[in-house]
Amino acid sequence: MKDKVMEHILEVRNLKKVFVAKSEKYVATDDVSFAVDAGECVGIVGQSGCGKSTLAKIIAGFIAPDSGQIFLCGRDITYAKGAALRTVYANMQMIFQMPEESFDPRKTIGWSVAEPLRNLRPELGRKQTEERTRCLLAEVGLSPSFADRYPHELSGGQCQRAAIARAVAISPKLLICDEATSALDMTVAAKTIDLLRRLCFEQQIACLFITHDLALLTRIAERVIVMHNGKIVEEGTTQQIIYGAKSPRTKELAAAALVMTPPVTEGT
Amino acid sequence: MNKETFFAVQNLSVAYNGQTVVRSVSFSVRCGEILAIVGESGSGKSTVLKAAQGLLGSGGRVSGGRIMLYGRDIYRLSPAERRREIAGSTVAMIFQNAGASFCPIRTIGEQIYESVREHTDWSREEFTAQSKAVMKRINLPETVLNEFPFRLSGGMGQRAGILAAVILKPALLLADEPTSALDTVTQLSVVKELMELRRQQNIAIVIVTHNMGVAWYMADNILVMRDGEPVEYGAKEQIFRRPQAQYTKELIAAVPGLRL
């Protein structure tokens, strides 16, 4: 059993979380189990309120589950605290929907991008950390001068690139992206997706990509998990989910993706 | 079906505090036509819509060109005439987050009834009957009239916004990113409901969107904008299958392509 757990970068077993508001119960995640392997990108898709973001927050450790377990690189991190939590974040990073809001407005971009390095690679020292920050910014297509700017001086797309630089700074094993491109302009979103895919491939980072847009996943994910009312309703390759959906929920998502896709331009 | 052009934007320029943000935009809309204005942030697409509704706000003004509704320049009407003729009864508008544009402490029905009374002398019974007819078309349960706005989901809030906009049977609906805050499944149903309204009421729609898929599904004609200027304007098939401008090609290439 232990060997099997070791194979996966992330394994989630029977996660359950119930929110209670005004004595009404909302089951946000209901017996959710799945696994992500090294270098693999798995998409989680579903309508608003299906529990996909709650799932991301539970895995990231922002919300405690009611029951179930989370394994990162074979280690149970469900209730990790203190020093154990540092190991978790050395292996797992997140990218959020609103890039401007995920940076401290009073710190420069360089300071924020270098934060995981300072916390988790203190042995690097100041000079090397600065050097590495510049390399990271170059890697995501931002000039080194961006290190001295503040978040409000960047566009949404530039900010999201900086967030990606920060997330990959310590070469994590797993990246969780929650609607990471939904707030960006379409041409910028397309470039951001390409950047994420290239970085994950080059550094063999496993990626959990959460979105409501199934069509988007054809650009990045090999495998898709469909959620509805907190439950996983279907799982398969991206092609299977779009063209051979079985569950009615998946069919709805696939239909929306298919009809709202423009035709291929002639001569391309 | 009446095919006359009744709404035209001619060589429109808009300036905010002396700075031009929209330059020489022209298009025309026939009865029952759906025009999509597509573009990215800062392209001026929403500004065009605000100018058409007279909602530019302080500091904004039409610095050139005309907006013609039934042959009359709307900026030459008196404010009272503009309010009576344009706002609500002939031209209506829906926004990205329509649910949030309702007052939170009064029911949806009360608020829409109040705005309807500005233009008609409908009794409450007649208002309810008219509302129910529209609600059936846009899949909005009748109970929503007695609900408070915060009780509605994103899709329901948007449908309530559509109800408020079309209950007086305007000839033109201006929609600013009406589907952008919704998930894809809800997007598709709202888009279908708007098209059903067009079919039944022959209402013309100008929709501003950054979603090329929505533009492809809904529109008859498409205007592509960038940095306040028109890039390309033409029939949907033309724009998507044989785009001329490099920028249009880039926009289409950015859409995740599903091979059908």
mmCIF file of C-alpha atoms in Angstrom, chain B residues 44-228:
data_model
loop_
_atom_site.group_PDB
_atom_site.id
_atom_site.type_symbol
_atom_site.label_atom_id
_atom_site.label_comp_id
_atom_site.label_asym_id
_atom_site.label_seq_id
_atom_site.Cartn_x
_atom_site.Cartn_y
_atom_site.Cartn_z
ATOM 1 C CA GLY B 44 -12.976 51.115 -25.989
ATOM 2 C CA LYS B 45 -15.758 48.608 -26.617
ATOM 3 C CA SER B 46 -17.660 49.432 -23.423
ATOM 4 C CA THR B 47 -17.169 53.168 -23.959
ATOM 5 C CA VAL B 48 -18.982 52.926 -27.306
ATOM 6 C CA LEU B 49 -21.916 51.284 -25.551
ATOM 7 C CA LYS B 50 -21.971 53.883 -22.775
ATOM 8 C CA ALA B 51 -21.937 56.683 -25.354
ATOM 9 C CA ALA B 52 -24.906 55.068 -27.104
ATOM 10 C CA GLN B 53 -26.886 55.063 -23.871
ATOM 11 C CA GLY B 54 -25.762 58.546 -22.784
ATOM 12 C CA LEU B 55 -23.954 57.117 -19.759
ATOM 13 C CA LEU B 56 -20.460 58.505 -20.304
ATOM 14 C CA GLY B 57 -20.469 60.145 -16.899
ATOM 15 C CA SER B 58 -18.604 63.258 -15.800
ATOM 16 C CA GLY B 59 -15.510 64.077 -17.822
ATOM 17 C CA GLY B 60 -16.641 61.982 -20.774
ATOM 18 C CA ARG B 61 -18.111 63.490 -23.929
ATOM 19 C CA VAL B 62 -18.742 62.664 -27.551
ATOM 20 C CA SER B 63 -16.001 64.662 -29.282
ATOM 21 C CA GLY B 64 -16.916 63.767 -32.843
ATOM 22 C CA GLY B 65 -19.461 61.939 -34.933
ATOM 23 C CA ARG B 66 -23.110 61.131 -34.275
ATOM 24 C CA ILE B 67 -25.290 58.435 -32.776
ATOM 25 C CA MET B 68 -28.489 58.186 -34.759
ATOM 26 C CA LEU B 69 -31.655 56.507 -33.473
ATOM 27 C CA TYR B 70 -34.577 56.490 -35.913
ATOM 28 C CA GLY B 71 -32.867 59.255 -37.885
ATOM 29 C CA ARG B 72 -32.343 61.563 -34.898
ATOM 30 C CA ASP B 73 -29.029 62.403 -33.256
ATOM 31 C CA ILE B 74 -29.524 61.328 -29.636
ATOM 32 C CA TYR B 75 -27.131 63.973 -28.366
ATOM 33 C CA ARG B 76 -29.390 66.692 -29.823
ATOM 34 C CA LEU B 77 -32.370 65.572 -27.786
ATOM 35 C CA SER B 78 -33.127 67.423 -24.558
ATOM 36 C CA PRO B 79 -32.253 65.486 -21.380
ATOM 37 C CA ALA B 80 -35.957 64.934 -20.690
ATOM 38 C CA GLU B 81 -36.560 63.638 -24.192
ATOM 39 C CA ARG B 82 -33.498 61.443 -23.985
ATOM 40 C CA ARG B 83 -34.651 59.939 -20.709
ATOM 41 C CA ARG B 84 -38.158 59.337 -21.959
ATOM 42 C CA GLU B 85 -37.314 58.093 -25.457
ATOM 43 C CA ILE B 86 -34.076 56.274 -24.951
ATOM 44 C CA ALA B 87 -33.668 55.055 -21.407
ATOM 45 C CA GLY B 88 -35.709 51.910 -20.983
ATOM 46 C CA SER B 89 -38.469 52.154 -23.534
ATOM 47 C CA THR B 90 -36.526 52.215 -26.827
ATOM 48 C CA VAL B 91 -32.993 51.399 -25.763
ATOM 49 C CA ALA B 92 -32.297 49.180 -22.753
ATOM 50 C CA MET B 93 -29.069 48.040 -21.229
ATOM 51 C CA ILE B 94 -27.768 45.054 -19.276
ATOM 52 C CA PHE B 95 -24.445 44.841 -17.515
ATOM 53 C CA GLN B 96 -21.864 42.253 -16.581
ATOM 54 C CA ASN B 97 -23.206 41.768 -13.087
ATOM 55 C CA ALA B 98 -26.860 42.669 -13.473
ATOM 56 C CA GLY B 99 -27.797 41.125 -10.134
ATOM 57 C CA ALA B 100 -25.604 43.686 -8.366
ATOM 58 C CA SER B 101 -27.297 46.645 -10.055
ATOM 59 C CA PHE B 102 -30.491 46.011 -8.092
ATOM 60 C CA CYS B 103 -31.114 47.618 -4.731
ATOM 61 C CA PRO B 104 -30.305 44.918 -2.154
ATOM 62 C CA ILE B 105 -33.116 45.677 0.305
ATOM 63 C CA ARG B 106 -36.113 45.598 -2.026
ATOM 64 C CA THR B 107 -37.582 42.733 -4.007
ATOM 65 C CA ILE B 108 -36.836 42.320 -7.713
ATOM 66 C CA GLY B 109 -40.512 42.727 -8.636
ATOM 67 C CA GLU B 110 -40.922 46.002 -6.710
ATOM 68 C CA GLN B 111 -37.871 47.521 -8.346
ATOM 69 C CA ILE B 112 -38.793 46.564 -11.878
ATOM 70 C CA TYR B 113 -42.369 47.743 -11.313
ATOM 71 C CA GLU B 114 -41.072 51.135 -10.204
ATOM 72 C CA SER B 115 -39.012 51.575 -13.362
ATOM 73 C CA VAL B 116 -41.903 50.392 -15.520
ATOM 74 C CA ARG B 117 -44.220 53.001 -13.935
ATOM 75 C CA GLU B 118 -41.865 55.727 -15.180
ATOM 76 C CA HIS B 119 -42.882 54.844 -18.725
ATOM 77 C CA THR B 120 -46.357 53.305 -18.551
ATOM 78 C CA ASP B 121 -49.543 53.360 -16.485
ATOM 79 C CA TRP B 122 -49.641 49.593 -16.037
ATOM 80 C CA SER B 123 -51.480 48.287 -13.016
ATOM 81 C CA ARG B 124 -49.703 45.812 -10.781
ATOM 82 C CA GLU B 125 -51.731 42.969 -12.282
ATOM 83 C CA GLU B 126 -50.782 43.945 -15.800
ATOM 84 C CA PHE B 127 -47.133 44.275 -14.783
ATOM 85 C CA THR B 128 -47.190 40.804 -13.258
ATOM 86 C CA ALA B 129 -48.797 39.338 -16.370
ATOM 87 C CA GLN B 130 -46.254 41.010 -18.673
ATOM 88 C CA SER B 131 -43.377 39.926 -16.424
ATOM 89 C CA LYS B 132 -44.530 36.339 -16.413
ATOM 90 C CA ALA B 133 -44.666 36.264 -20.206
ATOM 91 C CA VAL B 134 -41.031 37.411 -20.424
ATOM 92 C CA MET B 135 -39.914 35.203 -17.535
ATOM 93 C CA LYS B 136 -41.181 32.120 -19.315
ATOM 94 C CA ARG B 137 -38.994 32.960 -22.312
ATOM 95 C CA ILE B 138 -35.813 33.414 -20.290
ATOM 96 C CA ASN B 139 -36.315 30.466 -17.887
ATOM 97 C CA LEU B 140 -36.791 32.655 -14.843
ATOM 98 C CA PRO B 141 -39.126 31.173 -12.184
ATOM 99 C CA GLU B 142 -42.067 33.452 -11.336
ATOM 100 C CA THR B 143 -41.140 33.399 -7.655
ATOM 101 C CA VAL B 144 -38.090 35.556 -8.459
ATOM 102 C CA LEU B 145 -40.333 38.634 -8.503
ATOM 103 C CA ASN B 146 -40.738 38.286 -4.727
ATOM 104 C CA GLU B 147 -37.079 37.550 -4.049
ATOM 105 C CA PHE B 148 -34.330 39.843 -2.849
ATOM 106 C CA PRO B 149 -31.368 40.247 -5.246
ATOM 107 C CA PHE B 150 -28.806 38.598 -2.959
ATOM 108 C CA ARG B 151 -30.860 35.395 -2.932
ATOM 109 C CA LEU B 152 -30.240 34.873 -6.644
ATOM 110 C CA SER B 153 -27.359 32.983 -8.238
ATOM 111 C CA GLY B 154 -25.203 34.684 -10.903
ATOM 112 C CA GLY B 155 -27.262 33.295 -13.766
ATOM 113 C CA MET B 156 -30.609 34.157 -12.113
ATOM 114 C CA GLY B 157 -29.401 37.688 -11.307
ATOM 115 C CA GLN B 158 -28.424 38.129 -14.941
ATOM 116 C CA ARG B 159 -31.829 36.881 -16.086
ATOM 117 C CA ALA B 160 -33.534 39.306 -13.680
ATOM 118 C CA GLY B 161 -31.448 42.065 -15.304
ATOM 119 C CA ILE B 162 -32.609 40.927 -18.731
ATOM 120 C CA LEU B 163 -36.237 40.942 -17.520
ATOM 121 C CA ALA B 164 -35.881 44.534 -16.291
ATOM 122 C CA ALA B 165 -34.307 45.511 -19.601
ATOM 123 C CA VAL B 166 -36.770 43.947 -22.017
ATOM 124 C CA ILE B 167 -40.119 44.166 -20.226
ATOM 125 C CA LEU B 168 -40.977 47.402 -22.050
ATOM 126 C CA LYS B 169 -40.150 45.735 -25.390
ATOM 127 C CA PRO B 170 -37.323 48.056 -26.413
ATOM 128 C CA ALA B 171 -36.165 47.999 -30.033
ATOM 129 C CA LEU B 172 -32.523 47.850 -29.017
ATOM 130 C CA LEU B 173 -30.758 46.028 -26.208
ATOM 131 C CA LEU B 174 -27.218 47.089 -25.322
ATOM 132 C CA ALA B 175 -25.428 44.317 -23.426
ATOM 133 C CA ASP B 176 -22.044 44.913 -21.816
ATOM 134 C CA GLU B 177 -20.301 41.569 -21.155
ATOM 135 C CA PRO B 178 -23.606 39.958 -20.068
ATOM 136 C CA THR B 179 -22.101 36.462 -19.815
ATOM 137 C CA SER B 180 -18.586 37.123 -18.563
ATOM 138 C CA ALA B 181 -19.290 36.509 -14.883
ATOM 139 C CA LEU B 182 -21.054 33.209 -15.553
ATOM 140 C CA ASP B 183 -19.765 29.654 -15.938
ATOM 141 C CA THR B 184 -19.829 28.192 -19.446
ATOM 142 C CA VAL B 185 -23.010 26.146 -19.052
ATOM 143 C CA THR B 186 -24.928 29.159 -17.694
ATOM 144 C CA GLN B 187 -23.334 31.341 -20.396
ATOM 145 C CA LEU B 188 -24.809 29.136 -23.081
ATOM 146 C CA SER B 189 -28.306 29.201 -21.591
ATOM 147 C CA VAL B 190 -28.294 33.007 -21.185
ATOM 148 C CA VAL B 191 -27.036 33.391 -24.758
ATOM 149 C CA LYS B 192 -29.788 31.082 -26.023
ATOM 150 C CA GLU B 193 -32.415 33.032 -24.076
ATOM 151 C CA LEU B 194 -31.215 36.329 -25.592
ATOM 152 C CA MET B 195 -31.497 34.794 -29.055
ATOM 153 C CA GLU B 196 -34.995 33.516 -28.260
ATOM 154 C CA LEU B 197 -35.956 37.079 -27.244
ATOM 155 C CA ARG B 198 -34.618 38.336 -30.545
ATOM 156 C CA ARG B 199 -36.687 35.747 -32.394
ATOM 157 C CA GLN B 200 -39.916 36.517 -30.560
ATOM 158 C CA GLN B 201 -39.672 40.286 -30.068
ATOM 159 C CA ASN B 202 -37.450 41.122 -33.056
ATOM 160 C CA ILE B 203 -35.228 43.052 -30.673
ATOM 161 C CA ALA B 204 -31.828 44.194 -31.976
ATOM 162 C CA ILE B 205 -28.875 43.478 -29.693
ATOM 163 C CA VAL B 206 -25.460 45.103 -29.518
ATOM 164 C CA ILE B 207 -23.345 42.864 -27.316
ATOM 165 C CA VAL B 208 -19.912 43.847 -26.080
ATOM 166 C CA THR B 209 -17.817 40.810 -25.222
ATOM 167 C CA HIS B 210 -14.276 39.560 -25.023
ATOM 168 C CA ASN B 211 -15.545 36.019 -25.552
ATOM 169 C CA MET B 212 -15.057 35.084 -29.211
ATOM 170 C CA GLY B 213 -17.168 31.958 -28.690
ATOM 171 C CA VAL B 214 -20.188 34.005 -27.587
ATOM 172 C CA ALA B 215 -19.666 36.366 -30.549
ATOM 173 C CA TRP B 216 -19.473 33.421 -32.935
ATOM 174 C CA TYR B 217 -22.613 31.794 -31.546
ATOM 175 C CA MET B 218 -24.836 34.887 -31.331
ATOM 176 C CA ALA B 219 -23.841 37.572 -33.764
ATOM 177 C CA ASP B 220 -24.843 38.387 -37.328
ATOM 178 C CA ASN B 221 -22.147 41.040 -37.655
ATOM 179 C CA ILE B 222 -18.944 41.646 -35.756
ATOM 180 C CA LEU B 223 -16.891 44.755 -35.037
ATOM 181 C CA VAL B 224 -13.351 44.147 -33.788
ATOM 182 C CA MET B 225 -11.811 46.981 -31.761
ATOM 183 C CA ARG B 226 -8.340 47.647 -30.404
ATOM 184 C CA ASP B 227 -6.947 50.628 -28.477
ATOM 185 C CA GLY B 228 -10.066 52.686 -29.145
#
